[in-house]
XYZ file of C-alpha atoms in Angstrom:
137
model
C 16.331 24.662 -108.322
C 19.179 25.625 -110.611
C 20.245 28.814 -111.910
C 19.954 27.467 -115.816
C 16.093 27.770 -114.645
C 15.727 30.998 -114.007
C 18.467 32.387 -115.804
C 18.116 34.646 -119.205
C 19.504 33.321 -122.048
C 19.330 36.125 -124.873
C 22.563 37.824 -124.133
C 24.626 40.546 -125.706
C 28.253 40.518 -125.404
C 30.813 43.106 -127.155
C 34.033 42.953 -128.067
C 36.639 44.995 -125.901
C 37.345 47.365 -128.347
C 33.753 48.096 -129.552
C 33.422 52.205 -128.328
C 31.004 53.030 -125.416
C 28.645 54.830 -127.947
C 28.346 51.699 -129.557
C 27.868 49.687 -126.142
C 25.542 52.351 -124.512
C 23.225 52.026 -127.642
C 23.353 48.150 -127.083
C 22.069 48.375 -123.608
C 19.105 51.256 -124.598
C 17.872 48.597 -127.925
C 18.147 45.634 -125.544
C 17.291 47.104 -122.104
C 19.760 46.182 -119.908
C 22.280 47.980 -117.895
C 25.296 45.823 -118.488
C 26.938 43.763 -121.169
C 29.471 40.482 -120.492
C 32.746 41.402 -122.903
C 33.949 38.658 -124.242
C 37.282 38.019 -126.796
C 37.004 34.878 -129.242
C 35.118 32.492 -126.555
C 36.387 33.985 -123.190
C 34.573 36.079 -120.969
C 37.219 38.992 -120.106
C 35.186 41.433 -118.579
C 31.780 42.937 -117.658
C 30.339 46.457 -118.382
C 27.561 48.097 -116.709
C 25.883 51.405 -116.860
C 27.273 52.166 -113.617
C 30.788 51.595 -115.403
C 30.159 54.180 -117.794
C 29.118 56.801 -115.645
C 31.445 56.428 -112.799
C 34.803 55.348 -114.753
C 34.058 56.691 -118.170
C 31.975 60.310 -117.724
C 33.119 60.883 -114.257
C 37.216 60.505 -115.259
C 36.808 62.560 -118.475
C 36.156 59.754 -121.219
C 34.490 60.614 -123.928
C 32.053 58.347 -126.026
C 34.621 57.190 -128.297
C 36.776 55.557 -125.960
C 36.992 51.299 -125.940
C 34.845 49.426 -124.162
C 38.599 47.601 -122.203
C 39.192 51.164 -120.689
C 36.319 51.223 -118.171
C 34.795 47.363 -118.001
C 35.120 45.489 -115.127
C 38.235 42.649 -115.894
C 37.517 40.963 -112.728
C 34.950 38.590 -113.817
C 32.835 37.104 -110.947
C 30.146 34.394 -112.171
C 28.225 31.663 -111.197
C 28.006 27.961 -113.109
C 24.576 27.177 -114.623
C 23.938 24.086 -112.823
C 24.465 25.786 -109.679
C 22.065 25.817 -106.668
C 19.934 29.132 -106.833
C 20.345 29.625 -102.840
C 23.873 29.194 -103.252
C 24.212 31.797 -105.961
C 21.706 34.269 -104.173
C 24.068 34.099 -101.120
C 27.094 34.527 -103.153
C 25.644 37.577 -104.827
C 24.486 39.511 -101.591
C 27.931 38.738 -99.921
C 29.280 40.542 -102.965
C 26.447 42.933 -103.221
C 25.947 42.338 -107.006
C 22.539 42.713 -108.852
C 23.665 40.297 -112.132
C 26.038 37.721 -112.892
C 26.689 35.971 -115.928
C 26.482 32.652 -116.172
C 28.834 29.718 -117.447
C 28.729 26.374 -118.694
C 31.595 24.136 -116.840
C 33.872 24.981 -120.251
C 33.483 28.726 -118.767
C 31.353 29.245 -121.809
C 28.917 31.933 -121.452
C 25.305 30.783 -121.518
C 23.064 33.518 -119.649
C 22.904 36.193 -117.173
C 21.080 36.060 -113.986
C 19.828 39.427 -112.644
C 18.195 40.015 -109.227
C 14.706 40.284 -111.591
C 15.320 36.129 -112.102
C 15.853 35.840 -108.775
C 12.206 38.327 -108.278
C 10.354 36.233 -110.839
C 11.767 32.617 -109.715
C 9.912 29.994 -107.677
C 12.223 30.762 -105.046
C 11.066 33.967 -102.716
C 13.852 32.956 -100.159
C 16.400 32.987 -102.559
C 14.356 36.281 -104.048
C 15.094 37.914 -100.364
C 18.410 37.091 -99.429
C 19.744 38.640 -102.554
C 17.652 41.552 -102.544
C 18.867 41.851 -98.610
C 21.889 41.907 -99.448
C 22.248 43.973 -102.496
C 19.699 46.800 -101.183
C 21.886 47.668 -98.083
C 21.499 51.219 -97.264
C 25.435 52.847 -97.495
């Protein structure tokens, strides 16, 4: 099975600069807890809720600050005609509940969260990510 399969396809992205008031009130319309940033076509970064509390609230920011301040620039994702196994292993090694997902252009074209992966055809795939990503610190 590939990733394009199980993969969601409605995605928001923001622009670096857009403020994280704006990008907070993205994630509560749409439901999610992160956001791929992209400039013109490129992915540059990734913002989760996680991001906003531990880099933005936690070092002082204040609502109005840019989005580029407190994303994640270190992009990891996974290609959509990946092998789901594959990608489930790749994201419990890195311990990572999402990852958006390219075309081979590095186009975005979805995000797959470990609720794909819950929802899939593929309960071994289903456990090794949630394995790895539920590890007890």
């Amino acid at each position: 099975m590939r990733i394009s399969e199980v993969m969601s396809t409605d995605v928001c992205v923001v622009a670096p600069d857009t403020t994280l008031r704006e990008a907070a009130g993205l994630m509560a319309s749409h439901d999610v807890g992160s956001l791929p940033v992209g400039e013109g076509d490129r992915l540059v970064g990734f913002l989760t809720d996680r991001d906003i509390v531990l880099r933005a609230v936690a070092g002082g920011h204040g609502p109005e600050v840019a989005v580029r301040q407190v994303m994640s620039p270190d992009v990891k994702y996974c290609f959509e005609d990946d092998d789901i196994d594959d990608v489930a292993a790749n994201m419990a090694a890195l311990e990572m509940r999402r990852l958006p997902v390219v075309d081979r252009d590095k186009r975005l074209v979805g995000i797959v969260s470990l609720a794909n992966f819950a929802h899939s055809r593929d309960p071994a795939a289903s456990q090794e990510l949630l394995r790895g990503v539920a590890r007890p610190h």
